[in-house]
Short mmCIF file of C-alpha atoms in Angstrom, two decimals:
data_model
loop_
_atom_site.label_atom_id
_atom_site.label_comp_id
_atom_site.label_asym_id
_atom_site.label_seq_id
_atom_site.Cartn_x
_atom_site.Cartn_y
_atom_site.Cartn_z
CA UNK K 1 -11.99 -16.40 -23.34
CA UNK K 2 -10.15 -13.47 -25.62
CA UNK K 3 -6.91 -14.66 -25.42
CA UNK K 4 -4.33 -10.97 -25.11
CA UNK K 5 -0.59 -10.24 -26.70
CA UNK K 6 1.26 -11.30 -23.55
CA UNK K 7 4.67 -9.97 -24.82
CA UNK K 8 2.67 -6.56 -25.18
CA UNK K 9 0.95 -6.65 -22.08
CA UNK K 10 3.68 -7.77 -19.66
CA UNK K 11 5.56 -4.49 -21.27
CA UNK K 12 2.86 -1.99 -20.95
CA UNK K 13 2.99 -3.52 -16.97
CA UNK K 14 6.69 -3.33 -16.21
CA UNK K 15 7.12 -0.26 -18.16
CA UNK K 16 5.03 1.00 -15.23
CA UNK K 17 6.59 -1.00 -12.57
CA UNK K 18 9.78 1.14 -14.21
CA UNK K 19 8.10 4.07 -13.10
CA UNK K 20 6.75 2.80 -10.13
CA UNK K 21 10.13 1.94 -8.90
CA UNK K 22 11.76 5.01 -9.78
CA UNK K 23 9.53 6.92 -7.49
CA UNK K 24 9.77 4.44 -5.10
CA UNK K 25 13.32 5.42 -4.50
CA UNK K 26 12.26 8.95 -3.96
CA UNK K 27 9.66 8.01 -1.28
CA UNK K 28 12.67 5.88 0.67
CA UNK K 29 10.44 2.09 -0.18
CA UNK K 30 13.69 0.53 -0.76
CA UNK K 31 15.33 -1.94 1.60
CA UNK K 32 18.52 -0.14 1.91
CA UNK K 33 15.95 3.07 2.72
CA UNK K 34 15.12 2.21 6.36
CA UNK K 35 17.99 2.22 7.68
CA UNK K 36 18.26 -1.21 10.12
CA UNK K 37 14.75 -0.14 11.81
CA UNK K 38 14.21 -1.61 15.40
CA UNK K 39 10.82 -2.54 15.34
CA UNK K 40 8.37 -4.78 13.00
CA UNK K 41 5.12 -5.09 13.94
CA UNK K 42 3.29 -8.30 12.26
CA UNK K 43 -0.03 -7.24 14.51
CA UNK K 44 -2.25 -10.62 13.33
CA UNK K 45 -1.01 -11.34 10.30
CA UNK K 46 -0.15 -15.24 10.68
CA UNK K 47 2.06 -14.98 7.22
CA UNK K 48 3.91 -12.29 8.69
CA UNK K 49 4.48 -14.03 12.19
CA UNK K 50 6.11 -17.06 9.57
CA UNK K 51 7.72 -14.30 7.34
CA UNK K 52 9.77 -13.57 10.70
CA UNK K 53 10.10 -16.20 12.66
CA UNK K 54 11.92 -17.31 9.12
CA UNK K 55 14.07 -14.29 9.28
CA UNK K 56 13.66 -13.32 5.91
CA UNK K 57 13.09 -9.37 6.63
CA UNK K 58 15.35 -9.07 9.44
CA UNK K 59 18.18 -10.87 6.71
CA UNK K 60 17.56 -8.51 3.98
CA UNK K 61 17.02 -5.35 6.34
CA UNK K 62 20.72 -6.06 8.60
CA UNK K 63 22.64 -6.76 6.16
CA UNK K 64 23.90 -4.25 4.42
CA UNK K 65 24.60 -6.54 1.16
CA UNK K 66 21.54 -8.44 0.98
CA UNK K 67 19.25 -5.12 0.96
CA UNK K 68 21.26 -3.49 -2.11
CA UNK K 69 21.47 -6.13 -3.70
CA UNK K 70 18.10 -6.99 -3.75
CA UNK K 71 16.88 -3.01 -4.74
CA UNK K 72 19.28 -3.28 -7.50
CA UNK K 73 18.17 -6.67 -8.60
CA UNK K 74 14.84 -5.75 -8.65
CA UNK K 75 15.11 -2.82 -10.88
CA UNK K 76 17.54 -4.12 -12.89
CA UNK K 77 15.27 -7.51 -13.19
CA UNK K 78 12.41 -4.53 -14.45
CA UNK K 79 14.60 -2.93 -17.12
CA UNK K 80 15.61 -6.56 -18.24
CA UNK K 81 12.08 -7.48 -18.35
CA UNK K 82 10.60 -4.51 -20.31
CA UNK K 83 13.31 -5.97 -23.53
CA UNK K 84 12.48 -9.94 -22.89
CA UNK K 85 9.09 -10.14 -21.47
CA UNK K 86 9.14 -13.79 -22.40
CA UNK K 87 11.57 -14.63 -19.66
CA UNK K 88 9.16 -15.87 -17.21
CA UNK K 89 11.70 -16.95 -14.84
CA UNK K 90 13.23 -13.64 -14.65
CA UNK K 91 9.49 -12.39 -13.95
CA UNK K 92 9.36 -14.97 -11.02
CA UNK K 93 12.17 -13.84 -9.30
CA UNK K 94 10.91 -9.96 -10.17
CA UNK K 95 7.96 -10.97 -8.45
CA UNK K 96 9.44 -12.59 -5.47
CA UNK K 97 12.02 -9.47 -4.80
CA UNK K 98 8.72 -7.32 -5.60
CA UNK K 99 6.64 -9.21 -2.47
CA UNK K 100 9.82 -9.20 -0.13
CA UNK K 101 10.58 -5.27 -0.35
CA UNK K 102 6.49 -4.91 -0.32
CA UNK K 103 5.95 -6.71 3.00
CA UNK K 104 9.45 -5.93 5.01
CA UNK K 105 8.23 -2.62 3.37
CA UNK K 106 5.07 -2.98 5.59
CA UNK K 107 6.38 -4.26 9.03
CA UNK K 108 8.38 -1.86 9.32
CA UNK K 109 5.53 0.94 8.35
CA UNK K 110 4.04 -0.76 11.13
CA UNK K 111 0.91 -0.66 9.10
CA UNK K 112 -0.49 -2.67 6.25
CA UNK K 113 -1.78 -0.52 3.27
CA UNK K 114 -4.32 -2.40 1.06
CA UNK K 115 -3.07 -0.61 -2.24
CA UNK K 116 -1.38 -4.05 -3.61
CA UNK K 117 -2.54 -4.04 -7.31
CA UNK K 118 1.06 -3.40 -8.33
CA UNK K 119 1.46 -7.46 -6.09
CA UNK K 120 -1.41 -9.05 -8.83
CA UNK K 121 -0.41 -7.58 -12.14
CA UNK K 122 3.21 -9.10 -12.10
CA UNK K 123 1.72 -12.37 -11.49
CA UNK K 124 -0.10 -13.19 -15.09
CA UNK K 125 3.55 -13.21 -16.62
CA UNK K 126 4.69 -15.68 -14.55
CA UNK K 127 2.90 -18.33 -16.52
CA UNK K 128 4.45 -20.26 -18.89
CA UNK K 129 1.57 -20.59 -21.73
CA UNK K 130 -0.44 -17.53 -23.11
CA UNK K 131 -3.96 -19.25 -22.26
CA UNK K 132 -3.00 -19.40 -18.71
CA UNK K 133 -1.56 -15.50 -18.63
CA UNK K 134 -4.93 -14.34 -20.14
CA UNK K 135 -7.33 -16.71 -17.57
CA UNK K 136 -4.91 -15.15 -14.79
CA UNK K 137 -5.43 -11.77 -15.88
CA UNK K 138 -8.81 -11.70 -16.39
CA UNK K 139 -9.02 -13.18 -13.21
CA UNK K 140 -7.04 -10.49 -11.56
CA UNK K 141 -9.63 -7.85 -13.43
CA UNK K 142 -12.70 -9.97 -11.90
CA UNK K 143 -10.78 -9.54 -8.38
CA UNK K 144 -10.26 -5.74 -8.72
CA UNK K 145 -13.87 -5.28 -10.07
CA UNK K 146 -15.18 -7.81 -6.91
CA UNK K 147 -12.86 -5.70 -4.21
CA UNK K 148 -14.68 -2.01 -5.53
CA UNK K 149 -17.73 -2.95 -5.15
CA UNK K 150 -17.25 -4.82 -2.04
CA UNK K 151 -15.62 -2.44 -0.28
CA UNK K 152 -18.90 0.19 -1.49
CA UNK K 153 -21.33 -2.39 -0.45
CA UNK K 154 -19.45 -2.75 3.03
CA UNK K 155 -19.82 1.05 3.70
CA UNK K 156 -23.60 0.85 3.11
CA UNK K 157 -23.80 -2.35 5.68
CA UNK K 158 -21.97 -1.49 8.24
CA UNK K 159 -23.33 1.94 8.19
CA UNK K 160 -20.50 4.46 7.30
CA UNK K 161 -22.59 5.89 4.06
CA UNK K 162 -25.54 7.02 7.47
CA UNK K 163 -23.22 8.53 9.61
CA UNK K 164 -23.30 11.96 8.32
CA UNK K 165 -19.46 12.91 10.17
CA UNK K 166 -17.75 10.16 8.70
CA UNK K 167 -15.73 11.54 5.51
CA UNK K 168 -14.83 14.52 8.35
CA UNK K 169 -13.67 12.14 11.14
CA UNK K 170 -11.82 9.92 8.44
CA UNK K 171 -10.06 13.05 7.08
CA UNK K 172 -8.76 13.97 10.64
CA UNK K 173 -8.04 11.01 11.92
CA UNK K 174 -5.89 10.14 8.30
CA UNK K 175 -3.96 13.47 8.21
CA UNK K 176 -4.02 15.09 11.22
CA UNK K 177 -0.28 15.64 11.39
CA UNK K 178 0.07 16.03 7.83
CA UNK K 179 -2.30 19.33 8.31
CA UNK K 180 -0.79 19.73 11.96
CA UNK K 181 2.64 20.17 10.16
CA UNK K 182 1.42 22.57 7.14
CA UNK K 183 -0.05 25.37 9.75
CA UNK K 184 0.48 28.91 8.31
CA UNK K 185 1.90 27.27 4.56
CA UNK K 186 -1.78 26.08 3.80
CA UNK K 187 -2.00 24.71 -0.07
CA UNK K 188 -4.87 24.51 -2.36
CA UNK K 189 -5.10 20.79 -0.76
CA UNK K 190 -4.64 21.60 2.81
CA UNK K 191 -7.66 24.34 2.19
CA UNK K 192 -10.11 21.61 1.38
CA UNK K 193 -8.90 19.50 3.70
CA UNK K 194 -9.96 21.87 6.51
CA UNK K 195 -13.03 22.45 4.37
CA UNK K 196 -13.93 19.14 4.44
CA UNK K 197 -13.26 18.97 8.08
CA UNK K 198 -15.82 21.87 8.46
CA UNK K 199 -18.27 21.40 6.29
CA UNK K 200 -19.31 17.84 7.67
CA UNK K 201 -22.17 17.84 5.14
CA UNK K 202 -19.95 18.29 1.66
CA UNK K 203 -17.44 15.81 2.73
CA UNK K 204 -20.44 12.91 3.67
CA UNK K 205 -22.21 13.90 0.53
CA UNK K 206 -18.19 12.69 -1.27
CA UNK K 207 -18.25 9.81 1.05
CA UNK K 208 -21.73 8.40 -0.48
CA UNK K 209 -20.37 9.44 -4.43
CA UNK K 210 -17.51 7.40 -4.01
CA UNK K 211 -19.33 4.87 -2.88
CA UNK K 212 -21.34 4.77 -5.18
CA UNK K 213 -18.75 4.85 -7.36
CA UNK K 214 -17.59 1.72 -5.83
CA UNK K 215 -20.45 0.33 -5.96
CA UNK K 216 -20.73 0.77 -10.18
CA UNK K 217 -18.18 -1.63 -9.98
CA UNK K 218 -20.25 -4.63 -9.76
CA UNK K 219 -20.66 -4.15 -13.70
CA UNK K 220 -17.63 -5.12 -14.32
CA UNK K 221 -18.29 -8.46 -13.18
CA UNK K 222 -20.89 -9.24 -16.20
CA UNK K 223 -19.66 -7.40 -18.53
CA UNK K 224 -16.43 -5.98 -20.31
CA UNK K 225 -18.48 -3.80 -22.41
CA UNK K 226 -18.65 -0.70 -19.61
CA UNK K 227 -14.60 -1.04 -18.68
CA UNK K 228 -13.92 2.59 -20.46
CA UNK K 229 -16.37 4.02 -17.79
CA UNK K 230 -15.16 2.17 -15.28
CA UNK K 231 -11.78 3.25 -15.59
CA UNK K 232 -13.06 6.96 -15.54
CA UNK K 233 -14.53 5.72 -12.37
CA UNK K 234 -11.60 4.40 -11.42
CA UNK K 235 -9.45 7.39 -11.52
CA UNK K 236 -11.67 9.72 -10.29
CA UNK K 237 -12.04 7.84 -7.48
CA UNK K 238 -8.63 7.79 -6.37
CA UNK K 239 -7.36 11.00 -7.97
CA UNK K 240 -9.70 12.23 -5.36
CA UNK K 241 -8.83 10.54 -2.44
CA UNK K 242 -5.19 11.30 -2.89
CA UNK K 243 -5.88 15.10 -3.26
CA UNK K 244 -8.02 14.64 0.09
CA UNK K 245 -6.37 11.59 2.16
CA UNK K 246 -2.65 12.16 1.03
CA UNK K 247 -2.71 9.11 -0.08
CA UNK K 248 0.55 9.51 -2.65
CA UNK K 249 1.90 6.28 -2.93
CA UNK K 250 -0.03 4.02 -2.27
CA UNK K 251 -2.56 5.68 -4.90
CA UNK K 252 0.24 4.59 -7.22
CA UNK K 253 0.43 1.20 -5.59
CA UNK K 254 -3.27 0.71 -6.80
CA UNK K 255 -2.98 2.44 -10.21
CA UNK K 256 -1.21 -0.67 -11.38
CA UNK K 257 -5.09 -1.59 -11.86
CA UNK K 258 -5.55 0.31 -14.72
CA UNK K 259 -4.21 -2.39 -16.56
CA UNK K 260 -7.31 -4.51 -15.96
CA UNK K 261 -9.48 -2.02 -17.60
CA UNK K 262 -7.66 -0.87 -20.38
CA UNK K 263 -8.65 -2.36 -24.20
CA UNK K 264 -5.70 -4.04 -24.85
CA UNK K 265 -6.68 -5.37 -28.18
CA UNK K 266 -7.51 -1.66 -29.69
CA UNK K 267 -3.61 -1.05 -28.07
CA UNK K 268 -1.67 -3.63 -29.33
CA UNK K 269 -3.46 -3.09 -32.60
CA UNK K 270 -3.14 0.69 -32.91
CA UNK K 271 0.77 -0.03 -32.15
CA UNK K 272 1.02 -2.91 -34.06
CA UNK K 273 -0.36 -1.29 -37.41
CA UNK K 274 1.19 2.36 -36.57
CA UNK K 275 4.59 0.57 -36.26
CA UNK K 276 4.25 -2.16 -39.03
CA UNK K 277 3.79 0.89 -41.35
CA UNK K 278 7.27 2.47 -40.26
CA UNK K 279 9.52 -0.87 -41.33
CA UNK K 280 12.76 1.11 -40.94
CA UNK K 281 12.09 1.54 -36.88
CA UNK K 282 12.42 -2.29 -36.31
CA UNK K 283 12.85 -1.95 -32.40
CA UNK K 284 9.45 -0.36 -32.33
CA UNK K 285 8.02 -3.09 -34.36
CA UNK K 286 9.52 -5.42 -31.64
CA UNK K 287 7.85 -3.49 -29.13
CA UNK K 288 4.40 -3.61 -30.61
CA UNK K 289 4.91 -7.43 -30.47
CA UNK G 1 -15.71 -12.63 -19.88
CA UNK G 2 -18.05 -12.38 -16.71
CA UNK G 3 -17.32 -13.39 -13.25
CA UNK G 4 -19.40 -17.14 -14.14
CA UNK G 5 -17.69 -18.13 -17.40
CA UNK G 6 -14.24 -17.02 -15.85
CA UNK G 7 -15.16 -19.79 -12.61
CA UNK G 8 -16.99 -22.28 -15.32
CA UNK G 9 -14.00 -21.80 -17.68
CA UNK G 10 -11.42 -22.04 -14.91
CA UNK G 11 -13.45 -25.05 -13.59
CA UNK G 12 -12.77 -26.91 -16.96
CA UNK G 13 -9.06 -26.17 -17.10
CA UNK G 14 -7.78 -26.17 -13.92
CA UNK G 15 -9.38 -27.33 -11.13
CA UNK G 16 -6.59 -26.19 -8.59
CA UNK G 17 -6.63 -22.61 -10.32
CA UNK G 18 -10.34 -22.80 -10.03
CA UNK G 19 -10.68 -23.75 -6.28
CA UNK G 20 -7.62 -21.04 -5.59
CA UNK G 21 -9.91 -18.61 -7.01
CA UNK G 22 -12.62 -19.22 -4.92
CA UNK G 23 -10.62 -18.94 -2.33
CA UNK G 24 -9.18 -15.66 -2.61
CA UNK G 25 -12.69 -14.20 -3.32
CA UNK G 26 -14.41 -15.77 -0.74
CA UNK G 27 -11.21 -15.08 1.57
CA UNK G 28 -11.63 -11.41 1.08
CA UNK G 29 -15.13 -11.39 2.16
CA UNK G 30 -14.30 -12.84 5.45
CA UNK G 31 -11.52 -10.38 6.65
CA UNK G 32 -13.36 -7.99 5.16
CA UNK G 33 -16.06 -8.92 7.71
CA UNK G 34 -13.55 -9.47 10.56
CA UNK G 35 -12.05 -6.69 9.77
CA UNK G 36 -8.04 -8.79 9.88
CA UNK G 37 -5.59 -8.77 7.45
CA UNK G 38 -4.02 -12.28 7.05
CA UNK G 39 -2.42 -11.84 3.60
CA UNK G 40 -2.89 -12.98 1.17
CA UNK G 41 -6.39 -11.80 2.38
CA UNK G 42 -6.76 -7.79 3.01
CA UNK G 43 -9.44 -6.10 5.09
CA UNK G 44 -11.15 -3.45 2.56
CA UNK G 45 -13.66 -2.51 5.16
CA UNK G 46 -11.75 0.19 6.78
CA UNK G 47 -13.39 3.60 6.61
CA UNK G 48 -16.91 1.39 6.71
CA UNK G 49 -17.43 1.30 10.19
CA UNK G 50 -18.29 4.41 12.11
CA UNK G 51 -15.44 6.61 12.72
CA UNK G 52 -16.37 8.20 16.33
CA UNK G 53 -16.38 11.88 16.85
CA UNK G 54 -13.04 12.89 19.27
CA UNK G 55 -12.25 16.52 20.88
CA UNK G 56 -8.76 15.24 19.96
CA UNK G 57 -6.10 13.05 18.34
CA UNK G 58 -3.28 11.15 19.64
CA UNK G 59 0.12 11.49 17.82
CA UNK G 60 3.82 12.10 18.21
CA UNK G 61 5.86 15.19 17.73
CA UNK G 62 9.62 15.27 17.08
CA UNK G 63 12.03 18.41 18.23
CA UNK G 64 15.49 18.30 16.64
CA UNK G 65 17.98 21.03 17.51
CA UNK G 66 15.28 22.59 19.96
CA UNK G 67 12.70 22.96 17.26
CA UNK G 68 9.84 21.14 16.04
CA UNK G 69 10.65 18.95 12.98
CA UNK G 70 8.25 19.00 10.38
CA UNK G 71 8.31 16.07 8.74
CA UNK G 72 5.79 16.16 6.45
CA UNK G 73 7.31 19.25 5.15
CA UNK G 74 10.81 18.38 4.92
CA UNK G 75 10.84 14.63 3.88
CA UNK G 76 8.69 12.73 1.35
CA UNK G 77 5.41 11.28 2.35
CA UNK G 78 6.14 7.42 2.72
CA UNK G 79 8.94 8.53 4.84
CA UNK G 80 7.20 10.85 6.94
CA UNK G 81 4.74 8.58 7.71
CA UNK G 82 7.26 5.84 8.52
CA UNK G 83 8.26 7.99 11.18
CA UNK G 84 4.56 8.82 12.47
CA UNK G 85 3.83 5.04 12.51
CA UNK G 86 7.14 4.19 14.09
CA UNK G 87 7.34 6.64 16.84
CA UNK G 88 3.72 6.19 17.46
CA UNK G 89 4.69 2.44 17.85
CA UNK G 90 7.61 3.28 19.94
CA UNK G 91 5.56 5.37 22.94
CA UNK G 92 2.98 2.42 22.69
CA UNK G 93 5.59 0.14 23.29
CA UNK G 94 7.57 2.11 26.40
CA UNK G 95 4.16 2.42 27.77
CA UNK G 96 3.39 -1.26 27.72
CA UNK G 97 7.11 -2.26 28.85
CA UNK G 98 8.15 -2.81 25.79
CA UNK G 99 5.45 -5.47 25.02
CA UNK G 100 3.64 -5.08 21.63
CA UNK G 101 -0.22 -3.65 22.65
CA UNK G 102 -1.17 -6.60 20.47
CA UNK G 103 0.13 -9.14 23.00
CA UNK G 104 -1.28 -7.40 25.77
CA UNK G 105 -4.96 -6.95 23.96
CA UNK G 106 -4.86 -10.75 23.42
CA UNK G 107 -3.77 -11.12 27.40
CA UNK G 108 -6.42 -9.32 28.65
CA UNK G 109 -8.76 -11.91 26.70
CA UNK G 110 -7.22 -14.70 28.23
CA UNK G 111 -5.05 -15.96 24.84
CA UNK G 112 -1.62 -16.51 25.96
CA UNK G 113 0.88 -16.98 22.65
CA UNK G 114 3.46 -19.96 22.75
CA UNK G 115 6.92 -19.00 23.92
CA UNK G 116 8.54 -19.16 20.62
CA UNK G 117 5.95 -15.91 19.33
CA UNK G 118 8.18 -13.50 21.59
CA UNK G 119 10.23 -12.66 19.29
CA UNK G 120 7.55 -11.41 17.44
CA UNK G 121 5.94 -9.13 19.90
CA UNK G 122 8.41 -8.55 23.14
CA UNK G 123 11.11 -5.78 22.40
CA UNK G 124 13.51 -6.46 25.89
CA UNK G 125 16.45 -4.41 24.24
CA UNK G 126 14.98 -1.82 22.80
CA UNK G 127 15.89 1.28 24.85
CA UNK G 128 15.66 5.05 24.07
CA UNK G 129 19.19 5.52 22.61
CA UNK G 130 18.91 3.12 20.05
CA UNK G 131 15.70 4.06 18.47
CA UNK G 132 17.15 7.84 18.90
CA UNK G 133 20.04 6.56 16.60
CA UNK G 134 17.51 5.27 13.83
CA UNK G 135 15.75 8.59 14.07
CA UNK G 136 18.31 10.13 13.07
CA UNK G 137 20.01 7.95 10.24
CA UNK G 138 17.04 7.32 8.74
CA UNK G 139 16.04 11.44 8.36
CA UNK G 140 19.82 12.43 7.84
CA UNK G 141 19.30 9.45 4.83
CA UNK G 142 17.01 12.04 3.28
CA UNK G 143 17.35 15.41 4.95
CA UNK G 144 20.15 17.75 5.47
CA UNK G 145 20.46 18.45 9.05
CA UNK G 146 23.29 18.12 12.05
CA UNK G 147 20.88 16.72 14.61
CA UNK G 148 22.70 17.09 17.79
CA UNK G 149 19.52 16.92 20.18
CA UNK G 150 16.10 14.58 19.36
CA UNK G 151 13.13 14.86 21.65
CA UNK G 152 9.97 12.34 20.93
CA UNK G 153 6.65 14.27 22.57
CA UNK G 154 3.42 12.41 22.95
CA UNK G 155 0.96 14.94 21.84
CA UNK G 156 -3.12 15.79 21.36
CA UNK G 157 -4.26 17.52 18.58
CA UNK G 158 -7.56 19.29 18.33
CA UNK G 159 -9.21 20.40 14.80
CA UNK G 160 -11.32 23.50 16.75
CA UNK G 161 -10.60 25.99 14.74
CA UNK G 162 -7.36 24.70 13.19
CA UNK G 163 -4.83 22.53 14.30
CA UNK G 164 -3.67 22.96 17.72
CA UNK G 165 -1.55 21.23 20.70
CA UNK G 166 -3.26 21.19 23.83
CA UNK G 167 -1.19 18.62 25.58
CA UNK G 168 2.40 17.52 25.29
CA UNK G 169 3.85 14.26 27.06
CA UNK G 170 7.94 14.01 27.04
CA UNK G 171 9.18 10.82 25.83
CA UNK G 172 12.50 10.88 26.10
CA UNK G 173 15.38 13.35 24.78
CA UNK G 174 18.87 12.03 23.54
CA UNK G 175 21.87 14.00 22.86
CA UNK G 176 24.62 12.74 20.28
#
């Protein structure tokens, strides 16, 4: 198993988490954000029914303490993190803050999103020894890799990739008062939206390409040799379906998976001997370490 | 490594991080095929199925100040669709007397929830005023605007040739 530069690694991830968060503030995901809503809806999720009935949300939402401090804790826990990525306790409680806003952040959305990569990518640096951070990690790439192509094999089974108005009646029913609201002020975005809409044919013919695209995916479970490709894929994929499906976010949410795909021994080589070179810049040489 | 020597590897070292693993993938093929979300198990197969032609959509429209609020124009996305989700919520729970349509779905099945999950899914306080009051902190968090009036509309939406109303439901209207 090729065992990765942890300290590196858990950098590269939090110094997108930093980013992550910071735009996080802008779309209102923080705690402090909603404003006391009135409503949660756990729908069937048993582990929200528990998160609940334990009052965990409803303590961190009410109070008005408990939700800044937590937001603040849990960027200030990322800064932290990005200078001692060794801390693994620090990363624990990072993560733990990081799945409370995430799911209070989802009852009260009253909808579950299944962009969660930025959940799996923390979890690696938990671990104490750097064997168990690389199994974890690869294991987290195997997951992302088995989750593409599942999701392109389900739309061949259960007959989405034959139903030629599907992209057009998925666009619709996604963003019909996103479009609804932008009447008159169409965008470059808005126009193919309505194009898609339209032309039924163009939008099914994207439907199949991504999921074939998807479907490419199931590669990356044999091999590691294709990952540059499938990181192309990768992007493409949802650089397209936030142009189309709005889907800001949450796109971001799921971006955290470029981590799995990127060479990281090329990266923290190219920094290591780039910086190793330049001895006077010792904080960079820290960095590349 | 491939997805074999990561579970015959795994297998060797841990055999609680191995059986976690299976798990988690085998997990995700079952909601997938359910289509539930029980986390830490997600259902990916949304936008697999089928989506049904309709004449129209269902959705909510907000008035502030006597006109329309256009929330995805004036607040960020997330937000904006908070408030789509939430109101949409809201009209499905006044129309079900304040019982989540989950509850009732399962009801109509015959599956009655123990006492103790109604705190989960029945909403006996929640009136028009209050949720009025959220609307408005939580846009005024964001948004510039003296909202002295909001109005919640139930509304249809048809795509032919653009967007267009073609039937509007009052909800209720609150005045600060």
């Amino acid at each position: 198993m090729p065992l990765l530069n942890r300290n590196f690694v858990t950098r590269f991830i939090f110094i997108l988490f930093f980013i992550y968060l910071i735009l996080l503030y802008y779309e209102g995901g923080y705690i402090h954000q909603f404003q006391k809503p009135l409503m949660m809806a756990p729908m069937l999720n048993v582990t929200y029914w528990a998160f609940l009935l334990l009052q965990i949300p409803q303590f961190f939402i009410n109070s008005f303490w408990a939700g800044y401090v937590a937001d603040i804790a849990l960027f200030t826990l990322c800064v932290v993190i990005i200078f001692k990525p060794q801390n693994f306790h620090l990363i624990i409680l990072y993560n733990i803050l990081l799945w409370i806003n995430f799911m209070s952040f989802c009852l009260v959305f009253s909808y579950q999103p299944h962009a969660i990569a930025m959940l799996l990518v923390g979890i690696p640096s938990m671990l104490k020894t750097d064997k168990n951070f690389s199994l974890v990690f690869w294991g987290i790439r195997l997951w992302a890799c088995f989750l593409y192509f599942q999701v392109g094999f389900m739309k061949i089974i259960k007959g989405g990739v034959f139903f030629s108005n599907q992209m057009a009646n998925a666009t619709k029913s996604t963003i019909l008062l996103n479009l609804h609201h932008s009447s008159g002020t169409e965008g470059i975005r808005q126009k193919v939206q309505y194009m898609l809409i339209e032309h039924v044919d163009i939008a099914q013919l994207l439907y199949v390409g991504a999921s074939t695209m998807q479907i490419c995916f199931i590669v990356g479970l044999f091999t590691r040799r294709y990952d540059l490709i499938l990181l192309i894929l990768f992007l493409l994929f949802h650089f397209t379906l936030f142009f189309m499906l709005n889907m800001e976010l949450f796109m971001i949410n799921q971006f955290f998976f470029v981590c799995c795909f990127l060479p990281w021994h090329k990266i923290s080589d190219f920094f290591e001997n780039t910086f190793n070179k330049r001895k006077k810049n010792s904080f960079l040489k820290e960095f590349a370490n | 490594m491939s997805l074999f020597s990561f579970f015959n590897y795994s297998f060797r070292q841990s055999k609680i991080f191995f059986w976690i693993s299976v798990i988690i993938f085998t997990g995700s093929i079952f909601t997938a095929f359910l289509t539930i979300t029980i986390w830490p198990f997600f259902n990916y197969s949304m936008y697999a199925y089928p989506i049904k032609d309709e004449a129209s959509h269902t959705t909510t429209e907000l008035i502030i100040n006597d006109e329309v609020f256009l929330f995805y124009k004036h607040l960020p996305y997330v937000m904006a669709t908070t408030i789509e989700n939430e109101t949409n919520f809201y009209v499905n729970l006044k129309e079900n007397n304040f019982e989540d349509p989950f509850l009732i779905k399962l009801k109509k099945r015959g599956i009655t929830l123990p006492k103790f999950t109604d705190k989960l899914f029945k909403y006996p306080h929640l009136n028009d005023r209050d949720f009025s009051i959220w609307l408005k902190r939580y846009i005024q968090n964001r948004y510039d605007i003296d909202i002295k009036t909001i109005t919640l509309n139930k509304i249809q939406i048809s795509f032919t040739p653009f967007t267009t109303v073609i039937r509007r439901q009052n909800i209720f209207t609150t005045t600060f």
